[in-house]
Amino acid sequence: MASHRKSRPTGTRVAGIRTPALATAALTSVALLSQSAQAAPAADGRPSLEEVEKKVDDLYRQAESATEKYNAAKEKTTKQRKQVDTLLDDVAKRTQKLNEERERLGTFAAAQYRTGAAAPDTATFLLADSPQDYFDQTQLMGRMTSRQKSAVDDYFTEQSATMKKRQEASRNLHTLTETQSDLQTAKSTVPKKLSDARELLSKLNAEQKARLAAIQKKKEQEAARKAAELAKQQAAAEQKPKEEAGAKSGSSSNSGSSASTGSSYDAKAAKVLAFARAQVGKPYVWGATGPGSYDCSGLTQAAWKAAGVSLPRTTYDQVNAGTTVSLADARPGDLIFFYDDISHVGIYIGNGMMIHAPKPGAYVREESVYYAGSSIIHSVVRPA
């Protein structure tokens, strides 16, 4: 199992779309077979079956990774747009107040002019950087009433605050523009990767497709074998504490607290699994959060929401939303993350199996946690 890295990968990520029926089990993540090292291109220069298989796998992996980048960029864009809207509203209100303060000063200036007092020079007033600067330049300090001085001070205070808000809004608008660019890049990446994968598969003949199906079947059998081994290990690990607890019944006050905590988690996990099982058969659609379709992190977020727990939107954030445990200690309801870039996640259901939305072109299903090998398992996280 890979080390439990917690750092968030750089870059952005895209959401996926469904592929047509051509994206069958042959598209499932596949590592090169042992004999692929010796596989050579066909005599006509076309890539070998193993090369096509690996290329298709890579393209679908890139599409799924792009999906999570899209999700992250979309979430970030939504938050930034709200911030910009709030700032622009604030700037508008402050500008209105600034105009009102300016009108107040105009009223005072007109009154001074009518009474014969020296009226402030408009240009001097507008170029002043502060109330004191204004007073010094016009030499009106001694002739202004406290009310007039307060009005001038209010004007410059509001002017300074308005300028700061305008600058902040400008910076946020620039950041929003960059994030929207990332979003569009990610959005265009997924269809391109999927199109490339379909093009490669379209060049396979019936015999090659049959061979790919046979390869996939063998991989599924191996994944099931490993899942059964994990189930036995976990069953043995669970039995040992029970036997020890039986021998020391009631001797430790901590055991009651631990049991209570476990019972609370199990109750939430039961709701998570019930929800996830009800989604089996629904299509993977990039950026989808239900109820008719999901991507991988959309499914896990919705499942835990059914248990009253709010998870972040993306795999990058979900991996930090709980306690990391070992795969051997995984319990139903835990989240299992895959790949170094943490771009895929599934819900552990026990016995070495999970429910997940695998990839574009596939459907929510139960599958071994070793569906694409053991080396891609990144970490296991317990959300609550």
mmCIF file of C-alpha atoms in Angstrom:
data_model
loop_
_atom_site.group_PDB
_atom_site.id
_atom_site.type_symbol
_atom_site.label_atom_id
_atom_site.label_comp_id
_atom_site.label_asym_id
_atom_site.label_seq_id
_atom_site.Cartn_x
_atom_site.Cartn_y
_atom_site.Cartn_z
ATOM 1 C CA MET A 1 0.000 0.000 0.000
ATOM 2 C CA ALA A 2 1.327 3.431 -0.878
ATOM 3 C CA SER A 3 2.343 5.821 1.858
ATOM 4 C CA HIS A 4 -0.435 7.994 3.259
ATOM 5 C CA ARG A 5 0.478 11.261 1.609
ATOM 6 C CA LYS A 6 -1.706 14.175 2.576
ATOM 7 C CA SER A 7 -0.353 16.927 0.334
ATOM 8 C CA ARG A 8 -2.805 18.242 -2.196
ATOM 9 C CA PRO A 9 -1.642 17.716 -5.754
ATOM 10 C CA THR A 10 -0.920 20.781 -7.826
ATOM 11 C CA GLY A 11 -2.860 21.856 -10.844
ATOM 12 C CA THR A 12 -6.536 21.617 -11.575
ATOM 13 C CA ARG A 13 -8.754 18.826 -12.529
ATOM 14 C CA VAL A 14 -11.581 17.997 -14.994
ATOM 15 C CA ALA A 15 -14.888 16.204 -14.821
ATOM 16 C CA GLY A 16 -15.820 13.346 -17.096
ATOM 17 C CA ILE A 17 -18.495 12.440 -19.589
ATOM 18 C CA ARG A 18 -20.013 9.158 -20.503
ATOM 19 C CA THR A 19 -18.608 7.170 -23.362
ATOM 20 C CA PRO A 20 -20.702 4.992 -25.657
ATOM 21 C CA ALA A 21 -21.134 1.259 -25.374
ATOM 22 C CA LEU A 22 -17.684 0.785 -26.885
ATOM 23 C CA ALA A 23 -16.226 1.631 -23.488
ATOM 24 C CA THR A 24 -16.773 -1.873 -22.078
ATOM 25 C CA ALA A 25 -14.916 -3.869 -19.489
ATOM 26 C CA ALA A 26 -11.936 -3.785 -21.828
ATOM 27 C CA LEU A 27 -11.455 -0.142 -20.803
ATOM 28 C CA THR A 28 -11.042 -0.921 -17.133
ATOM 29 C CA SER A 29 -7.755 0.232 -15.634
ATOM 30 C CA VAL A 30 -5.193 -2.324 -16.703
ATOM 31 C CA ALA A 31 -1.486 -2.632 -16.068
ATOM 32 C CA LEU A 32 0.757 -4.124 -18.714
ATOM 33 C CA LEU A 33 0.755 -7.896 -18.643
ATOM 34 C CA SER A 34 3.980 -9.634 -17.763
ATOM 35 C CA GLN A 35 4.451 -10.575 -21.383
ATOM 36 C CA SER A 36 3.901 -7.007 -22.599
ATOM 37 C CA ALA A 37 7.550 -6.235 -22.014
ATOM 38 C CA GLN A 38 8.292 -8.505 -24.924
ATOM 39 C CA ALA A 39 5.331 -7.351 -27.005
ATOM 40 C CA ALA A 40 6.380 -5.827 -30.282
ATOM 41 C CA PRO A 41 4.417 -3.663 -32.690
ATOM 42 C CA ALA A 42 2.611 -5.504 -35.461
ATOM 43 C CA ALA A 43 4.410 -6.093 -38.731
ATOM 44 C CA ASP A 44 2.501 -3.231 -40.325
ATOM 45 C CA GLY A 45 3.826 -0.818 -37.702
ATOM 46 C CA ARG A 46 0.548 -0.601 -35.790
ATOM 47 C CA PRO A 47 0.756 -0.778 -31.974
ATOM 48 C CA SER A 48 0.410 -4.151 -30.287
ATOM 49 C CA LEU A 49 -2.693 -5.091 -28.311
ATOM 50 C CA GLU A 50 -0.810 -4.560 -25.057
ATOM 51 C CA GLU A 51 0.290 -1.101 -26.170
ATOM 52 C CA VAL A 52 -3.260 -0.173 -27.099
ATOM 53 C CA GLU A 53 -4.489 -1.512 -23.774
ATOM 54 C CA LYS A 54 -2.027 0.580 -21.799
ATOM 55 C CA LYS A 55 -2.690 3.687 -23.858
ATOM 56 C CA VAL A 56 -6.447 3.379 -23.371
ATOM 57 C CA ASP A 57 -5.931 2.867 -19.656
ATOM 58 C CA ASP A 58 -3.744 5.970 -19.462
ATOM 59 C CA LEU A 59 -6.285 8.062 -21.367
ATOM 60 C CA TYR A 60 -9.129 7.048 -19.080
ATOM 61 C CA ARG A 61 -6.979 7.705 -16.029
ATOM 62 C CA GLN A 62 -6.165 11.161 -17.367
ATOM 63 C CA ALA A 63 -9.858 11.807 -18.030
ATOM 64 C CA GLU A 64 -10.777 10.845 -14.474
ATOM 65 C CA SER A 65 -7.977 12.955 -13.037
ATOM 66 C CA ALA A 66 -9.184 15.841 -15.179
ATOM 67 C CA THR A 67 -12.660 15.328 -13.728
ATOM 68 C CA GLU A 68 -11.445 16.000 -10.197
ATOM 69 C CA LYS A 69 -9.508 19.036 -11.419
ATOM 70 C CA TYR A 70 -12.698 20.311 -13.002
ATOM 71 C CA ASN A 71 -14.592 19.744 -9.750
ATOM 72 C CA ALA A 72 -11.952 21.666 -7.803
ATOM 73 C CA ALA A 73 -11.899 24.567 -10.274
ATOM 74 C CA LYS A 74 -15.691 24.726 -10.387
ATOM 75 C CA GLU A 75 -15.959 24.816 -6.600
ATOM 76 C CA LYS A 76 -13.263 27.479 -6.384
ATOM 77 C CA THR A 77 -14.921 29.561 -9.096
ATOM 78 C CA THR A 78 -18.263 29.474 -7.290
ATOM 79 C CA LYS A 79 -16.713 30.678 -4.032
ATOM 80 C CA GLN A 80 -14.685 33.396 -5.735
ATOM 81 C CA ARG A 81 -17.681 34.648 -7.697
ATOM 82 C CA LYS A 82 -19.646 35.036 -4.451
ATOM 83 C CA GLN A 83 -16.744 36.945 -2.909
ATOM 84 C CA VAL A 84 -16.488 39.256 -5.918
ATOM 85 C CA ASP A 85 -20.240 39.890 -5.917
ATOM 86 C CA THR A 86 -20.123 40.762 -2.212
ATOM 87 C CA LEU A 87 -17.179 43.115 -2.732
ATOM 88 C CA LEU A 88 -18.812 44.861 -5.686
ATOM 89 C CA ASP A 89 -21.994 45.365 -3.680
ATOM 90 C CA ASP A 90 -19.912 46.823 -0.854
ATOM 91 C CA VAL A 91 -18.065 49.139 -3.269
ATOM 92 C CA ALA A 92 -21.374 50.370 -4.689
ATOM 93 C CA LYS A 93 -22.713 51.142 -1.211
ATOM 94 C CA ARG A 94 -19.503 52.888 -0.188
ATOM 95 C CA THR A 95 -19.466 54.934 -3.385
ATOM 96 C CA GLN A 96 -23.004 56.079 -2.653
ATOM 97 C CA LYS A 97 -22.015 57.036 0.873
ATOM 98 C CA LEU A 98 -18.943 58.852 -0.449
ATOM 99 C CA ASN A 99 -21.137 60.886 -2.764
ATOM 100 C CA GLU A 100 -23.370 61.776 0.162
ATOM 101 C CA GLU A 101 -20.359 62.918 2.194
ATOM 102 C CA ARG A 102 -19.196 65.024 -0.748
ATOM 103 C CA GLU A 103 -22.618 66.673 -0.928
ATOM 104 C CA ARG A 104 -22.422 67.484 2.783
ATOM 105 C CA LEU A 105 -19.097 69.221 2.260
ATOM 106 C CA GLY A 106 -20.539 71.129 -0.679
ATOM 107 C CA THR A 107 -23.335 72.357 1.555
ATOM 108 C CA PHE A 108 -20.825 73.604 4.154
ATOM 109 C CA ALA A 109 -18.726 75.288 1.484
ATOM 110 C CA ALA A 110 -21.755 77.094 0.074
ATOM 111 C CA ALA A 111 -22.740 78.274 3.544
ATOM 112 C CA GLN A 112 -19.230 79.604 4.172
ATOM 113 C CA TYR A 113 -19.297 81.431 0.869
ATOM 114 C CA ARG A 114 -22.636 83.078 1.689
ATOM 115 C CA THR A 115 -21.362 84.215 5.091
ATOM 116 C CA GLY A 116 -18.179 85.613 3.617
ATOM 117 C CA ALA A 117 -15.846 82.936 4.935
ATOM 118 C CA ALA A 118 -13.158 81.721 2.561
ATOM 119 C CA ALA A 119 -14.573 78.755 0.696
ATOM 120 C CA PRO A 120 -12.294 75.765 0.205
ATOM 121 C CA ASP A 121 -10.716 75.478 -3.212
ATOM 122 C CA THR A 122 -12.260 72.480 -4.974
ATOM 123 C CA ALA A 123 -9.061 71.370 -6.684
ATOM 124 C CA THR A 124 -7.127 71.585 -3.416
ATOM 125 C CA PHE A 125 -9.816 69.557 -1.688
ATOM 126 C CA LEU A 126 -9.844 66.807 -4.292
ATOM 127 C CA LEU A 127 -6.046 66.517 -4.353
ATOM 128 C CA ALA A 128 -5.683 66.355 -0.589
ATOM 129 C CA ASP A 129 -4.602 62.997 0.837
ATOM 130 C CA SER A 130 -6.043 63.429 4.305
ATOM 131 C CA PRO A 131 -8.158 65.816 6.412
ATOM 132 C CA GLN A 132 -5.026 67.336 7.988
ATOM 133 C CA ASP A 133 -3.471 67.895 4.545
ATOM 134 C CA TYR A 134 -6.648 69.618 3.464
ATOM 135 C CA PHE A 135 -6.745 71.822 6.556
ATOM 136 C CA ASP A 136 -3.067 72.766 6.178
ATOM 137 C CA GLN A 137 -3.401 73.690 2.513
ATOM 138 C CA THR A 138 -6.516 75.809 2.887
ATOM 139 C CA GLN A 139 -5.703 77.204 6.348
ATOM 140 C CA LEU A 140 -9.306 76.599 7.300
ATOM 141 C CA MET A 141 -8.621 74.779 10.541
ATOM 142 C CA GLY A 142 -9.456 77.753 12.650
ATOM 143 C CA ARG A 143 -12.601 78.694 10.729
ATOM 144 C CA MET A 144 -14.243 75.258 10.678
ATOM 145 C CA THR A 145 -16.795 74.192 13.210
ATOM 146 C CA SER A 146 -16.508 70.773 14.838
ATOM 147 C CA ARG A 147 -19.389 69.575 12.676
ATOM 148 C CA GLN A 148 -17.623 70.696 9.518
ATOM 149 C CA LYS A 149 -14.367 69.088 10.593
ATOM 150 C CA SER A 150 -16.228 65.859 11.303
ATOM 151 C CA ALA A 151 -17.799 65.930 7.834
ATOM 152 C CA VAL A 152 -14.406 66.357 6.159
ATOM 153 C CA ASP A 153 -12.902 63.606 8.276
ATOM 154 C CA ASP A 154 -15.817 61.279 7.437
ATOM 155 C CA TYR A 155 -15.340 61.994 3.742
ATOM 156 C CA PHE A 156 -11.667 61.094 3.704
ATOM 157 C CA THR A 157 -12.231 58.025 5.871
ATOM 158 C CA GLU A 158 -14.912 56.789 3.484
ATOM 159 C CA GLN A 159 -12.770 57.647 0.476
ATOM 160 C CA SER A 160 -9.876 55.570 1.817
ATOM 161 C CA ALA A 161 -12.116 52.612 2.660
ATOM 162 C CA THR A 162 -13.770 52.742 -0.765
ATOM 163 C CA MET A 163 -10.420 52.758 -2.556
ATOM 164 C CA LYS A 164 -9.263 49.711 -0.581
ATOM 165 C CA LYS A 165 -12.448 47.820 -1.406
ATOM 166 C CA ARG A 166 -12.094 48.698 -5.085
ATOM 167 C CA GLN A 167 -8.532 47.405 -5.102
ATOM 168 C CA GLU A 168 -9.593 44.198 -3.326
ATOM 169 C CA ALA A 169 -12.430 43.678 -5.794
ATOM 170 C CA SER A 170 -10.008 44.203 -8.694
ATOM 171 C CA ARG A 171 -7.607 41.588 -7.308
ATOM 172 C CA ASN A 172 -10.406 39.100 -6.756
ATOM 173 C CA LEU A 173 -11.738 39.660 -10.256
ATOM 174 C CA HIS A 174 -8.281 38.907 -11.648
ATOM 175 C CA THR A 175 -8.076 35.703 -9.591
ATOM 176 C CA LEU A 176 -11.574 34.710 -10.682
ATOM 177 C CA THR A 177 -10.601 35.180 -14.323
ATOM 178 C CA GLU A 178 -7.593 32.881 -13.871
ATOM 179 C CA THR A 179 -9.693 30.220 -12.134
ATOM 180 C CA GLN A 180 -12.311 30.381 -14.874
ATOM 181 C CA SER A 181 -9.528 29.810 -17.391
ATOM 182 C CA ASP A 182 -8.433 26.718 -15.432
ATOM 183 C CA LEU A 183 -12.045 25.546 -15.411
ATOM 184 C CA GLN A 184 -12.377 25.856 -19.172
ATOM 185 C CA THR A 185 -9.060 24.065 -19.732
ATOM 186 C CA ALA A 186 -10.159 21.195 -17.523
ATOM 187 C CA LYS A 187 -13.593 21.124 -19.129
ATOM 188 C CA SER A 188 -12.115 20.675 -22.597
ATOM 189 C CA THR A 189 -9.550 18.065 -21.534
ATOM 190 C CA VAL A 190 -11.969 15.292 -20.607
ATOM 191 C CA PRO A 191 -13.807 14.973 -23.943
ATOM 192 C CA LYS A 192 -10.488 15.011 -25.778
ATOM 193 C CA LYS A 193 -9.047 12.147 -23.699
ATOM 194 C CA LEU A 194 -12.212 10.099 -24.085
ATOM 195 C CA SER A 195 -12.298 10.717 -27.825
ATOM 196 C CA ASP A 196 -8.702 9.543 -28.150
ATOM 197 C CA ALA A 197 -9.517 6.361 -26.202
ATOM 198 C CA ARG A 198 -12.535 5.598 -28.378
ATOM 199 C CA GLU A 199 -10.478 6.124 -31.509
ATOM 200 C CA LEU A 200 -7.883 3.602 -30.353
ATOM 201 C CA LEU A 201 -10.531 1.038 -29.495
ATOM 202 C CA SER A 202 -12.323 1.521 -32.778
ATOM 203 C CA LYS A 203 -9.259 0.187 -34.570
ATOM 204 C CA LEU A 204 -9.392 -3.184 -32.793
ATOM 205 C CA ASN A 205 -10.875 -6.131 -34.638
ATOM 206 C CA ALA A 206 -13.258 -8.675 -33.103
ATOM 207 C CA GLU A 207 -10.460 -11.088 -32.189
ATOM 208 C CA GLN A 208 -8.509 -8.379 -30.368
ATOM 209 C CA LYS A 209 -11.582 -7.247 -28.457
ATOM 210 C CA ALA A 210 -12.176 -10.836 -27.375
ATOM 211 C CA ARG A 211 -8.606 -11.084 -26.139
ATOM 212 C CA LEU A 212 -9.020 -7.878 -24.152
ATOM 213 C CA ALA A 213 -12.181 -9.266 -22.566
ATOM 214 C CA ALA A 214 -10.290 -12.433 -21.596
ATOM 215 C CA ILE A 215 -7.482 -10.369 -20.088
ATOM 216 C CA GLN A 216 -10.014 -8.360 -18.087
ATOM 217 C CA LYS A 217 -11.688 -11.525 -16.848
ATOM 218 C CA LYS A 218 -8.372 -12.836 -15.577
ATOM 219 C CA LYS A 219 -7.666 -9.559 -13.803
ATOM 220 C CA GLU A 220 -11.091 -9.620 -12.147
ATOM 221 C CA GLN A 221 -10.435 -13.116 -10.868
ATOM 222 C CA GLU A 222 -7.104 -12.031 -9.401
ATOM 223 C CA ALA A 223 -8.719 -8.985 -7.791
ATOM 224 C CA ALA A 224 -11.406 -11.204 -6.248
ATOM 225 C CA ARG A 225 -8.743 -13.553 -4.865
ATOM 226 C CA LYS A 226 -6.921 -10.663 -3.191
ATOM 227 C CA ALA A 227 -10.184 -9.306 -1.816
ATOM 228 C CA ALA A 228 -10.925 -12.689 -0.232
ATOM 229 C CA GLU A 229 -7.467 -12.719 1.367
ATOM 230 C CA LEU A 230 -8.036 -9.241 2.807
ATOM 231 C CA ALA A 231 -11.425 -10.328 4.140
ATOM 232 C CA LYS A 232 -9.817 -13.255 5.972
ATOM 233 C CA GLN A 233 -7.137 -11.010 7.469
ATOM 234 C CA GLN A 234 -9.714 -8.520 8.674
ATOM 235 C CA ALA A 235 -11.946 -11.220 10.114
ATOM 236 C CA ALA A 236 -9.017 -12.634 12.065
ATOM 237 C CA ALA A 237 -8.043 -9.181 13.308
ATOM 238 C CA GLU A 238 -11.600 -8.519 14.488
ATOM 239 C CA GLN A 239 -11.921 -11.865 16.233
ATOM 240 C CA LYS A 240 -8.833 -11.401 18.392
ATOM 241 C CA PRO A 241 -10.088 -8.352 20.345
ATOM 242 C CA LYS A 242 -13.433 -10.059 20.868
ATOM 243 C CA GLU A 243 -11.727 -13.068 22.426
ATOM 244 C CA GLU A 244 -9.585 -10.817 24.616
ATOM 245 C CA ALA A 245 -12.637 -8.786 25.612
ATOM 246 C CA GLY A 246 -14.425 -11.961 26.600
ATOM 247 C CA ALA A 247 -11.527 -12.953 28.839
ATOM 248 C CA LYS A 248 -11.429 -9.531 30.479
ATOM 249 C CA SER A 249 -15.151 -8.779 30.518
ATOM 250 C CA GLY A 250 -15.907 -5.606 32.449
ATOM 251 C CA SER A 251 -12.299 -5.093 33.557
ATOM 252 C CA SER A 252 -11.739 -1.906 31.577
ATOM 253 C CA SER A 253 -13.883 1.221 31.524
ATOM 254 C CA ASN A 254 -12.308 2.191 28.211
ATOM 255 C CA SER A 255 -13.823 -0.786 26.424
ATOM 256 C CA GLY A 256 -17.329 0.621 26.914
ATOM 257 C CA SER A 257 -16.336 3.981 25.447
ATOM 258 C CA SER A 258 -14.655 2.311 22.498
ATOM 259 C CA ALA A 259 -17.691 0.134 21.853
ATOM 260 C CA SER A 260 -19.924 3.198 21.990
ATOM 261 C CA THR A 261 -17.729 5.015 19.493
ATOM 262 C CA GLY A 262 -17.667 2.005 17.183
ATOM 263 C CA SER A 263 -21.419 1.602 17.430
ATOM 264 C CA SER A 264 -21.955 5.268 16.490
ATOM 265 C CA TYR A 265 -19.738 4.928 13.425
ATOM 266 C CA ASP A 266 -21.372 1.654 12.403
ATOM 267 C CA ALA A 267 -24.805 3.302 12.531
ATOM 268 C CA LYS A 268 -23.642 6.076 10.175
ATOM 269 C CA ALA A 269 -21.824 3.611 7.947
ATOM 270 C CA ALA A 270 -25.003 1.542 7.594
ATOM 271 C CA LYS A 271 -26.786 4.594 6.154
ATOM 272 C CA VAL A 272 -23.817 5.285 3.864
ATOM 273 C CA LEU A 273 -23.834 1.739 2.485
ATOM 274 C CA ALA A 274 -27.611 1.666 2.084
ATOM 275 C CA PHE A 275 -27.444 4.845 0.015
ATOM 276 C CA ALA A 276 -24.457 3.673 -2.034
ATOM 277 C CA ARG A 277 -26.055 0.324 -2.856
ATOM 278 C CA ALA A 278 -29.165 2.127 -4.084
ATOM 279 C CA GLN A 279 -27.003 3.960 -6.640
ATOM 280 C CA VAL A 280 -25.501 0.821 -8.182
ATOM 281 C CA GLY A 281 -26.135 0.787 -11.924
ATOM 282 C CA LYS A 282 -26.272 4.572 -12.315
ATOM 283 C CA PRO A 283 -23.819 6.027 -14.843
ATOM 284 C CA TYR A 284 -20.544 7.780 -14.159
ATOM 285 C CA VAL A 285 -20.857 11.324 -15.515
ATOM 286 C CA TRP A 286 -18.078 13.818 -14.946
ATOM 287 C CA GLY A 287 -18.927 16.579 -12.497
ATOM 288 C CA ALA A 288 -22.148 14.817 -11.434
ATOM 289 C CA THR A 289 -23.316 14.683 -7.801
ATOM 290 C CA GLY A 290 -26.594 12.812 -8.273
ATOM 291 C CA PRO A 291 -29.260 11.796 -8.080
ATOM 292 C CA GLY A 292 -29.267 10.306 -11.586
ATOM 293 C CA SER A 293 -25.506 10.037 -12.093
ATOM 294 C CA TYR A 294 -22.227 10.523 -10.242
ATOM 295 C CA ASP A 295 -18.514 10.857 -10.544
ATOM 296 C CA CYS A 296 -16.401 9.135 -7.890
ATOM 297 C CA SER A 297 -16.215 11.945 -5.313
ATOM 298 C CA GLY A 298 -19.788 13.003 -6.049
ATOM 299 C CA LEU A 299 -20.935 9.532 -4.985
ATOM 300 C CA THR A 300 -18.934 9.458 -1.749
ATOM 301 C CA GLN A 301 -20.078 12.973 -0.847
ATOM 302 C CA ALA A 302 -23.733 12.100 -1.437
ATOM 303 C CA ALA A 303 -23.472 8.794 0.466
ATOM 304 C CA TRP A 304 -22.013 10.371 3.583
ATOM 305 C CA LYS A 305 -24.482 13.251 3.360
ATOM 306 C CA ALA A 306 -27.206 10.601 3.712
ATOM 307 C CA ALA A 307 -25.630 9.769 7.078
ATOM 308 C CA GLY A 308 -25.582 13.427 8.151
ATOM 309 C CA VAL A 309 -21.894 14.030 7.458
ATOM 310 C CA SER A 310 -20.758 16.789 5.078
ATOM 311 C CA LEU A 311 -17.721 15.907 2.982
ATOM 312 C CA PRO A 312 -15.816 18.294 0.693
ATOM 313 C CA ARG A 313 -16.493 18.032 -3.021
ATOM 314 C CA THR A 314 -13.188 16.720 -4.366
ATOM 315 C CA THR A 315 -10.990 13.707 -3.653
ATOM 316 C CA TYR A 316 -8.158 16.159 -2.884
ATOM 317 C CA ASP A 317 -10.114 17.494 0.098
ATOM 318 C CA GLN A 318 -11.980 14.340 1.083
ATOM 319 C CA VAL A 319 -8.692 12.562 1.763
ATOM 320 C CA ASN A 320 -8.113 15.055 4.606
ATOM 321 C CA ALA A 321 -11.648 14.879 5.997
ATOM 322 C CA GLY A 322 -11.135 12.152 8.564
ATOM 323 C CA THR A 323 -8.711 9.790 10.239
ATOM 324 C CA THR A 324 -6.294 7.743 8.158
ATOM 325 C CA VAL A 325 -6.273 4.013 8.910
ATOM 326 C CA SER A 326 -4.517 1.049 7.347
ATOM 327 C CA LEU A 327 -6.210 -1.063 4.704
ATOM 328 C CA ALA A 328 -6.077 -4.022 7.099
ATOM 329 C CA ASP A 329 -8.136 -1.951 9.579
ATOM 330 C CA ALA A 330 -10.653 -0.677 7.011
ATOM 331 C CA ARG A 331 -14.281 -0.830 8.103
ATOM 332 C CA PRO A 332 -17.477 -0.548 6.065
ATOM 333 C CA GLY A 333 -18.094 3.103 5.286
ATOM 334 C CA ASP A 334 -14.417 4.077 5.102
ATOM 335 C CA LEU A 335 -13.189 5.875 2.000
ATOM 336 C CA ILE A 336 -10.451 4.260 -0.076
ATOM 337 C CA PHE A 337 -8.364 6.584 -2.230
ATOM 338 C CA PHE A 338 -6.363 5.573 -5.283
ATOM 339 C CA TYR A 339 -3.355 6.748 -7.303
ATOM 340 C CA ASP A 340 -0.561 9.115 -6.362
ATOM 341 C CA ASP A 341 -2.600 12.126 -7.429
ATOM 342 C CA ILE A 342 -5.537 10.988 -5.243
ATOM 343 C CA SER A 343 -7.873 11.190 -8.222
ATOM 344 C CA HIS A 344 -10.223 8.307 -7.385
ATOM 345 C CA VAL A 345 -12.205 7.214 -4.325
ATOM 346 C CA GLY A 346 -14.572 4.403 -3.378
ATOM 347 C CA ILE A 347 -16.623 3.367 -0.322
ATOM 348 C CA TYR A 348 -15.429 0.247 1.483
ATOM 349 C CA ILE A 349 -18.255 -2.249 2.140
ATOM 350 C CA GLY A 350 -16.246 -5.057 3.746
ATOM 351 C CA ASN A 351 -14.783 -8.353 2.530
ATOM 352 C CA GLY A 352 -12.232 -6.558 0.372
ATOM 353 C CA MET A 353 -14.974 -4.958 -1.716
ATOM 354 C CA MET A 354 -16.116 -1.391 -2.354
ATOM 355 C CA ILE A 355 -18.799 0.578 -4.168
ATOM 356 C CA HIS A 356 -17.515 3.234 -6.548
ATOM 357 C CA ALA A 357 -18.205 5.175 -9.711
ATOM 358 C CA PRO A 358 -15.241 3.787 -11.690
ATOM 359 C CA LYS A 359 -14.700 6.084 -14.673
ATOM 360 C CA PRO A 360 -16.326 7.685 -17.708
ATOM 361 C CA GLY A 361 -18.327 5.121 -19.634
ATOM 362 C CA ALA A 362 -18.886 2.849 -16.628
ATOM 363 C CA TYR A 363 -21.596 2.554 -13.982
ATOM 364 C CA VAL A 364 -21.658 2.622 -10.182
ATOM 365 C CA ARG A 365 -20.817 -0.909 -9.065
ATOM 366 C CA GLU A 366 -19.442 -3.157 -6.367
ATOM 367 C CA GLU A 367 -15.884 -4.201 -7.056
ATOM 368 C CA SER A 368 -12.729 -5.469 -5.405
ATOM 369 C CA VAL A 369 -10.510 -2.759 -3.915
ATOM 370 C CA TYR A 370 -7.798 -4.419 -6.004
ATOM 371 C CA TYR A 371 -9.698 -3.798 -9.234
ATOM 372 C CA ALA A 372 -6.604 -2.254 -10.805
ATOM 373 C CA GLY A 373 -3.949 -3.827 -8.598
ATOM 374 C CA SER A 374 -2.674 -3.191 -5.092
ATOM 375 C CA SER A 375 -0.014 -0.636 -6.015
ATOM 376 C CA ILE A 376 -2.539 2.090 -6.815
ATOM 377 C CA ILE A 377 -4.174 2.106 -3.353
ATOM 378 C CA HIS A 378 -3.179 5.393 -1.797
ATOM 379 C CA SER A 379 -4.881 5.520 1.629
ATOM 380 C CA VAL A 380 -7.967 4.720 3.686
ATOM 381 C CA VAL A 381 -9.815 7.470 5.562
ATOM 382 C CA ARG A 382 -12.554 7.190 8.190
ATOM 383 C CA PRO A 383 -14.751 10.302 7.864
ATOM 384 C CA ALA A 384 -16.562 10.192 11.217
#
